[in-house]
Coordinates of C-alpha atoms in Angstrom, one line a residue:
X302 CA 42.0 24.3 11.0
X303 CA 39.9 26.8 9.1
X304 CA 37.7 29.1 11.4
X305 CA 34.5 27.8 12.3
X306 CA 35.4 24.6 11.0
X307 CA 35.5 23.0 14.3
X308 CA 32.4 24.2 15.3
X309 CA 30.8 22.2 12.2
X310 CA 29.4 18.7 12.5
X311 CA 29.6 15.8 10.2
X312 CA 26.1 15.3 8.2
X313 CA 24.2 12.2 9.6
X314 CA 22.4 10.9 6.2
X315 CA 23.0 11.0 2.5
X316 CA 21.4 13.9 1.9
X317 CA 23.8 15.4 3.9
X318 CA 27.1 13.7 2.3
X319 CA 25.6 15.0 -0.8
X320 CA 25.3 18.6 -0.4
X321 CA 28.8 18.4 1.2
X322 CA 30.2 17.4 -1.6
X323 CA 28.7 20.0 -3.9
X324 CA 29.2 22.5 -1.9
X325 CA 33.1 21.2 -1.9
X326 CA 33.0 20.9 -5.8
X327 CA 31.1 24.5 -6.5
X328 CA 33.8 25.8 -4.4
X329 CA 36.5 24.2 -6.2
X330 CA 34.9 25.9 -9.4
X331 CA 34.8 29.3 -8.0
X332 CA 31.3 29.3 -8.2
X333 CA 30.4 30.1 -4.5
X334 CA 32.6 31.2 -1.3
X335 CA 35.4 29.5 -1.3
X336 CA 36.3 27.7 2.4
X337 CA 39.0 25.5 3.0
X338 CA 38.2 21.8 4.0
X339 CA 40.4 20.6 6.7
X340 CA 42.3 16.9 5.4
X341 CA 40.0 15.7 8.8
X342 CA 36.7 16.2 6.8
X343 CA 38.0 15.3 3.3
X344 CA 39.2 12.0 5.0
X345 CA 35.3 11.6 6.4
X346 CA 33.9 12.4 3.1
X347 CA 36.1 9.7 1.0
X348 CA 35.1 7.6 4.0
X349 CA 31.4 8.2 3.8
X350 CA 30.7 7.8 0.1
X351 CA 32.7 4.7 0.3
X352 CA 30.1 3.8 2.7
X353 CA 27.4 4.3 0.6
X354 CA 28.5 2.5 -2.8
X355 CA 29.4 -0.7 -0.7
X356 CA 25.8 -0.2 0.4
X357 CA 24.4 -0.2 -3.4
X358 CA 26.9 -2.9 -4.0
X359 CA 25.4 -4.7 -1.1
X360 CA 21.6 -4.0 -2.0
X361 CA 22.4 -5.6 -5.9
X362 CA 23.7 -8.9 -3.8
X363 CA 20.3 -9.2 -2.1
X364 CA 18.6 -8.5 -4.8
X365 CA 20.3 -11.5 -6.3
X366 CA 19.8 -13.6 -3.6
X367 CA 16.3 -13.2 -3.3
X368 CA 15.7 -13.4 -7.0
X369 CA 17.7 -17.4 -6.5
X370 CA 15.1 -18.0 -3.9
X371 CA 12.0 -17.2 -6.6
X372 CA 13.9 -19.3 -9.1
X373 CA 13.3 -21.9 -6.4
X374 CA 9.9 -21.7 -6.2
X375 CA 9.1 -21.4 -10.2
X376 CA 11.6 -24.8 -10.3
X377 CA 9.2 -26.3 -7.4
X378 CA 6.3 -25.5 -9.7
X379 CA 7.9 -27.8 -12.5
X380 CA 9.2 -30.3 -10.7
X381 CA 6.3 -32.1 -9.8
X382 CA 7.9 -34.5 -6.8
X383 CA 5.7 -34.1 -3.7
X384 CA 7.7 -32.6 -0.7
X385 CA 7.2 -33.3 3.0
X386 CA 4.7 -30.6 4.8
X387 CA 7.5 -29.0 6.7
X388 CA 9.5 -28.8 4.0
X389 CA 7.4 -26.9 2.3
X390 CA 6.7 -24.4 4.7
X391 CA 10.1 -23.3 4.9
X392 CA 9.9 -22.7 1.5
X393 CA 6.9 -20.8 1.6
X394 CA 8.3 -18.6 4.3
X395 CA 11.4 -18.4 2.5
X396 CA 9.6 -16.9 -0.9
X397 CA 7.8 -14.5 1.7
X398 CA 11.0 -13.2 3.3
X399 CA 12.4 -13.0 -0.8
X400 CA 9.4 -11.1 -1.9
X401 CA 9.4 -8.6 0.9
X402 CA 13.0 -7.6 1.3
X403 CA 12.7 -7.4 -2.6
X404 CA 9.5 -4.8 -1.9
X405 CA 11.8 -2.7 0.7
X406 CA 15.0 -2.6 -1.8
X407 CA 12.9 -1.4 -4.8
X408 CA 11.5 1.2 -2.6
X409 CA 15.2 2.5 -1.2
X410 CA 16.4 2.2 -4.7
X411 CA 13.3 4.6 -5.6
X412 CA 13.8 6.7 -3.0
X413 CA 17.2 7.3 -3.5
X414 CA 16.2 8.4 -6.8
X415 CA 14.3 10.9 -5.9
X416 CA 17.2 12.2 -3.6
X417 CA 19.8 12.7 -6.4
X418 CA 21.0 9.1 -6.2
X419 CA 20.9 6.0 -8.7
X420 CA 17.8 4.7 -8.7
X421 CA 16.7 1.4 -9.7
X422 CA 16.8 2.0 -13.9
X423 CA 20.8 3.1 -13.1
X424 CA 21.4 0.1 -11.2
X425 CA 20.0 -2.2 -14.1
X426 CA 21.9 -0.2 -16.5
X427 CA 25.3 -1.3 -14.5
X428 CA 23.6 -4.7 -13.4
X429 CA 22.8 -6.5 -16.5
X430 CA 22.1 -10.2 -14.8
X431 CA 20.2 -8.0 -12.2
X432 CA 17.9 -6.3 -14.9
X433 CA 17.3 -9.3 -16.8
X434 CA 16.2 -11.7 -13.5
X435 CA 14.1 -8.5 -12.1
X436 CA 12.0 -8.6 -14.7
X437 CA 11.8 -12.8 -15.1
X438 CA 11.0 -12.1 -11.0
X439 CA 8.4 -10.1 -11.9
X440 CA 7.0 -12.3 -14.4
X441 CA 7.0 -15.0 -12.4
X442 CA 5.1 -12.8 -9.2
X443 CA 2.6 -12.4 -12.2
X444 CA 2.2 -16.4 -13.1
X445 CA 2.9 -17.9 -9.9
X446 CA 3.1 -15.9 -7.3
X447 CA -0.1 -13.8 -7.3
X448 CA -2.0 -17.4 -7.4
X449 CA -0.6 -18.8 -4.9
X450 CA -2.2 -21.4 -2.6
X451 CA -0.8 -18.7 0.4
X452 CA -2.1 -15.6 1.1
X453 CA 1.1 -14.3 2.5
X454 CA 2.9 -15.1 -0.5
X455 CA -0.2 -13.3 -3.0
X456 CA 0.1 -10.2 -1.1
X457 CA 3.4 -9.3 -0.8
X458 CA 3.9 -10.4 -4.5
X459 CA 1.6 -7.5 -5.2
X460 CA 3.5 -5.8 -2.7
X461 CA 6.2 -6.0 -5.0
X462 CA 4.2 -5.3 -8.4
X463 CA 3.1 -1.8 -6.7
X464 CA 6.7 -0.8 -5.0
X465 CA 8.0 -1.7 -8.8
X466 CA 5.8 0.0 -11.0
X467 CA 5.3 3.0 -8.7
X468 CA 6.8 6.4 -10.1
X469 CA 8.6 3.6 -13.1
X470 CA 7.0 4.3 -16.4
X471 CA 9.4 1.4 -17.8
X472 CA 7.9 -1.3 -15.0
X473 CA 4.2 -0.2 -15.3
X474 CA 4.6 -0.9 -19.0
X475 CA 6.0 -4.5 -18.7
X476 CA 3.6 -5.1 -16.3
X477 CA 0.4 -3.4 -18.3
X478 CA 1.7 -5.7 -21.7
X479 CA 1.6 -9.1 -19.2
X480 CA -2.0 -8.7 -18.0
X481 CA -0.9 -7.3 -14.5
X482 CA -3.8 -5.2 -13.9
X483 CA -6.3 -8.3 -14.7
X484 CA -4.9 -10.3 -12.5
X485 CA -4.8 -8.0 -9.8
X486 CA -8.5 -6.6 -10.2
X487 CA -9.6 -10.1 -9.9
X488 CA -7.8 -10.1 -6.8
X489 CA -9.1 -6.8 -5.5
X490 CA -12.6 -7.7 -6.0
X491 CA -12.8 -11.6 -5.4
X492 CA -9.7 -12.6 -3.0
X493 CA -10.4 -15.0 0.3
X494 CA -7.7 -12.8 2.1
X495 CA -8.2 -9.3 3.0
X496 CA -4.5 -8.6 3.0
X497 CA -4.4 -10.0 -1.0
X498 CA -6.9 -7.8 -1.7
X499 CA -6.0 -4.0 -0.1
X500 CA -2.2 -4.8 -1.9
X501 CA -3.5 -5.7 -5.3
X502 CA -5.7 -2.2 -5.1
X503 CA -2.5 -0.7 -4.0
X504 CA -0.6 -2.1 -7.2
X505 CA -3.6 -1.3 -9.3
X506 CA -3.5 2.2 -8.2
X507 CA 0.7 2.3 -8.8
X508 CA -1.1 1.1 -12.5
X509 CA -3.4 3.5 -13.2
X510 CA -2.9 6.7 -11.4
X511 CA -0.8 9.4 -14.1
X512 CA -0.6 6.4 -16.6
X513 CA -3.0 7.0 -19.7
X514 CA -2.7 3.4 -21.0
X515 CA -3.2 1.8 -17.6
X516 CA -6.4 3.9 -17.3
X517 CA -7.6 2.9 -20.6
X518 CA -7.3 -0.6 -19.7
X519 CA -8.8 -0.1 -15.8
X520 CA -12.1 1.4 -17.5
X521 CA -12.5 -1.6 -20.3
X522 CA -12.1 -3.7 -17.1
X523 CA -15.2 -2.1 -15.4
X524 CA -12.3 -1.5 -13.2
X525 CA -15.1 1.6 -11.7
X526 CA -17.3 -1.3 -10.4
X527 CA -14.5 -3.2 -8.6
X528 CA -14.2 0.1 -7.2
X529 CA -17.7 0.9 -5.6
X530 CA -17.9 -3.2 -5.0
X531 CA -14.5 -2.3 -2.3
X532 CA -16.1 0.2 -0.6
X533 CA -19.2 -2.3 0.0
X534 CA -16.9 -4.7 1.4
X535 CA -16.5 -5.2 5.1
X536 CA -12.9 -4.3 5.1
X537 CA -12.0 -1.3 6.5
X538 CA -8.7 -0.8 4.0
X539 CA -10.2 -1.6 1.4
X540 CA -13.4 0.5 1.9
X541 CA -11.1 3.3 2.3
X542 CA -8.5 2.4 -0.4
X543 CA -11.3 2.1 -3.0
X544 CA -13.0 5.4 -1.9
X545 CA -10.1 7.4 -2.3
X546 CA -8.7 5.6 -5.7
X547 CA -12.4 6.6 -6.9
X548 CA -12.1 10.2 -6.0
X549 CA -8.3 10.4 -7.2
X550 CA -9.4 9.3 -10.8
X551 CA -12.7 11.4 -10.6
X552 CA -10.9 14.5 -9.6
X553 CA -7.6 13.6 -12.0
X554 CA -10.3 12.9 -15.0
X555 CA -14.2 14.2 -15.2
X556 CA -14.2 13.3 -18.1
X557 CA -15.2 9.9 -17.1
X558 CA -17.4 11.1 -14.4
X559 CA -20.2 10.1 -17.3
X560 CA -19.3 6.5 -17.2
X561 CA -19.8 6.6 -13.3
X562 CA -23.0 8.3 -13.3
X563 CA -24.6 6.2 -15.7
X564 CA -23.5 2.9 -13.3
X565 CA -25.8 4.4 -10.9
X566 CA -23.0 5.5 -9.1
X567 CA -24.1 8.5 -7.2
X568 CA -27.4 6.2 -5.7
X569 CA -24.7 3.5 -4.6
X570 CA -22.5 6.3 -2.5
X571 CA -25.8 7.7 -0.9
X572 CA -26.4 4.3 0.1
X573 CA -22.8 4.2 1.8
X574 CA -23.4 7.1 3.7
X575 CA -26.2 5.6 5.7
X576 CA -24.2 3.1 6.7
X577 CA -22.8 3.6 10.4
X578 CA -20.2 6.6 10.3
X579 CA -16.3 5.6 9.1
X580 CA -13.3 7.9 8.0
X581 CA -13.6 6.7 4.5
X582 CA -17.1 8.5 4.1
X583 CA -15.4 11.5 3.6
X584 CA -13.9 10.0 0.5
X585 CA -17.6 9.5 -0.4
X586 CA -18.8 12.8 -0.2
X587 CA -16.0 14.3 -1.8
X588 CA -16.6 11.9 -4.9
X589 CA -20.3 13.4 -4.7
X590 CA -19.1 16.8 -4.7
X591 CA -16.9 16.0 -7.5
X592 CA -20.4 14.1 -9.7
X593 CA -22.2 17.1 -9.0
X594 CA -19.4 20.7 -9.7
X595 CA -20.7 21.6 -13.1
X596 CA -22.2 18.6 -14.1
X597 CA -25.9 18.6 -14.8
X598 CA -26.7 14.8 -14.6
X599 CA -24.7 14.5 -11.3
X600 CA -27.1 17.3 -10.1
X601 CA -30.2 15.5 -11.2
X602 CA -29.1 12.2 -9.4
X603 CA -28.1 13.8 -6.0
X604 CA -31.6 16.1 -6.4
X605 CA -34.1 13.2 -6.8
X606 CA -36.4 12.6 -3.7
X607 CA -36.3 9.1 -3.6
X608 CA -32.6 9.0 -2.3
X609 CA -33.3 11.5 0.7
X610 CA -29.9 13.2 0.2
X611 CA -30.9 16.6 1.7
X612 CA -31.8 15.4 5.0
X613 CA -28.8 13.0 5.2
X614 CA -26.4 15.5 4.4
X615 CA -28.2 17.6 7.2
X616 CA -28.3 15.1 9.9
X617 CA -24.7 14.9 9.2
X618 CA -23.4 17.8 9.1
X619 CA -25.2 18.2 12.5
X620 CA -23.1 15.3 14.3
X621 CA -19.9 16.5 12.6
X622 CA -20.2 20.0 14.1
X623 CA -17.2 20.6 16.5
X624 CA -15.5 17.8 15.8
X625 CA -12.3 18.9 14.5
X626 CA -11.3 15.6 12.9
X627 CA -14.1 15.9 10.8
X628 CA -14.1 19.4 9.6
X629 CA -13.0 18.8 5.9
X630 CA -16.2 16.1 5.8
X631 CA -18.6 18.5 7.0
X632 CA -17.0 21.1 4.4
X633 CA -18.3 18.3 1.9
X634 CA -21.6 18.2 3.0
X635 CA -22.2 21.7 3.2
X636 CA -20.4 21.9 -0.3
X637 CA -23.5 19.4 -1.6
X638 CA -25.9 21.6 0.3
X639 CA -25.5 24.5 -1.4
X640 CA -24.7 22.7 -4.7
X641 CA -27.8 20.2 -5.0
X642 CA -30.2 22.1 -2.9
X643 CA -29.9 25.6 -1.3
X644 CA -30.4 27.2 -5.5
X645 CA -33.1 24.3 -5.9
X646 CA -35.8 25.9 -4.5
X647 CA -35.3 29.1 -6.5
X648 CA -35.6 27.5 -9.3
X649 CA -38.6 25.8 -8.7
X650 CA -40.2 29.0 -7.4
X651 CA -39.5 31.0 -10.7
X652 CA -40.7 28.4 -12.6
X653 CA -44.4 27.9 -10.2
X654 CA -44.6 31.5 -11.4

């Protein structure tokens, strides 16, 4: 055994198999310090990425199998014959458990691609059958799926949409050209079930965020209303969600800070903040600071005396003093301070004279 090498241990994760194995094959090029492997770790190694492509092997077999228990349900929608209650609710359950351990595989498949390993486009490209019932899956999460009579079945299938088209150009696409993001702004804004409504805004976000065509399509939506109407909601998520999308987009593109302002937006955020204190209102104010940094209308709006803003902000910057969770919201208030206000009466004093 070489020295040192039984001091060494065995990585733990496929990160670590990995960098074994280029560290094995650099030093089989010359390229770095050569040191022997002992036939013990060689044998691990075989025996480890053996391991892991009967794992992708395994992950393409559930895939299938949950893509037959979909097929089910779009057959159950054609069928027509009335089933018994209990009956049914297996099924239900069934296309639940289908559409949620197809959510977790898509997001270990994108994972994996972001650590150096086949993602999900390589295992279509090897996967054929795979590829071509992934996307009639997600076709039918579009048609059927999201308007299902069951909430547990509308959210995960936009749990699916979003772990799909997240960080996947290809999917967002396909999804963008089959009305996805209609479909799942209705849900956002209008949905009986909470839980339907914070997943659509996360696979509206996995649309729209660092896609120019998605974002196109959000604003001829009014997808910017849906937005402020979320953060008026009662849900906690969703406020937050929707807050945070908002500033994302503002922060990502001023140029549309226009179309905001001329919604009223900055009067309906002011209004938020005076309702009783939440995390999310630092979302808020960070969207105000963002209306107002070198934009003259977003400066008028936040100045005008009927919305009170300069006392607000005071008041709250006064309870957020010393609390340390709240430090980067009370940086935003100041921030507006001294933005909206503090060189406000300068102005007006040069002008009196």
């Amino acid at each position: 055994m070489a020295e040192g090498e039984g001091n060494r241990q065995h990585p733990r994760n496929l990160q670590g198999i990995l960098r074994m194995a280029v560290e094995a094959g650099s030093a089989a090029d010359g390229t770095a310090p050569s040191e022997p492997m002992s036939e013990e770790r060689k044998e691990w190694l075989r025996a480890a990425m053996a391991e892991v492509c009967r794992g992708q092997k395994d992950e393409v077999e559930q895939m299938k199998e949950c893509l037959a228990i979909l097929r089910r349900e779009e057959a159950k929608g054609t069928e027509g014959d009335e089933e018994e209650e209990d009956e049914e609710e297996e099924e239900d359950e069934a296309t639940e458990d289908a559409l949620e351990l197809l959510s977790e595989l898509c997001e270990n498949l994108d994972n994996a691609r972001g650590e150096g390993v086949a993602g999900t486009s390589h295992y279509f490209s090897l996967h054929t059958d795979v590829h071509i019932s992934w996307c009639w899956g997600l076709d039918l999460c579009l048609s059927r799926c999201l308007a299902h009579p069951q909430g547990g079945v509308r959210w995960r299938a936009a749990q699916l949409l979003a772990s799909c088209a997240q960080n996947m150009p290809e999917v967002q696409r396909h999804l963008l050209d089959r009305e996805a993001l209609t479909r799942l702004l209705r849900l956002t804004d209008a949905d009986p079930q909470p839980a339907v409504r914070v997943k659509a805004l996360y696979a509206v976000s996995c649309l729209v965020r660092e896609q120019e065509t998605g974002l196109k399509l959000f604003l001829s939506l009014d997808g910017f209303s849906v937005l402020m109407r979320g953060m008026q909601s009662d849900n906690e998520k969703l406020r937050t969600k929707s807050a945070f999308l908002l500033l994302n987009l503002l922060t990502a593109h001023p140029e549309h800070r226009d179309t905001v302002l001329s919604m009223g937006m900055v009067q309906q955020l002011v209004s938020i903040l005076r309702t009783p204190h939440s995390p999310f209102h630092e979302h808020v104010l960070g969207t105000l600071c963002c209306l107002v940094d070198g934009c003259s209308q977003g400066l008028k709006d936040c100045r005008s005396p009927d919305l009170g803003l300069e006392e607000l902000l005071k008041r709250k910057a006064q309870e957020l003093q010393g609390k340390e969770e709240s430090q980067e919201e009370l940086e935003f208030c100041e921030r507006l301070l001294a933005a909206c206000f503090r060189g406000q009466r300068h102005d007006d004093n040069g002008m009196d004279r």
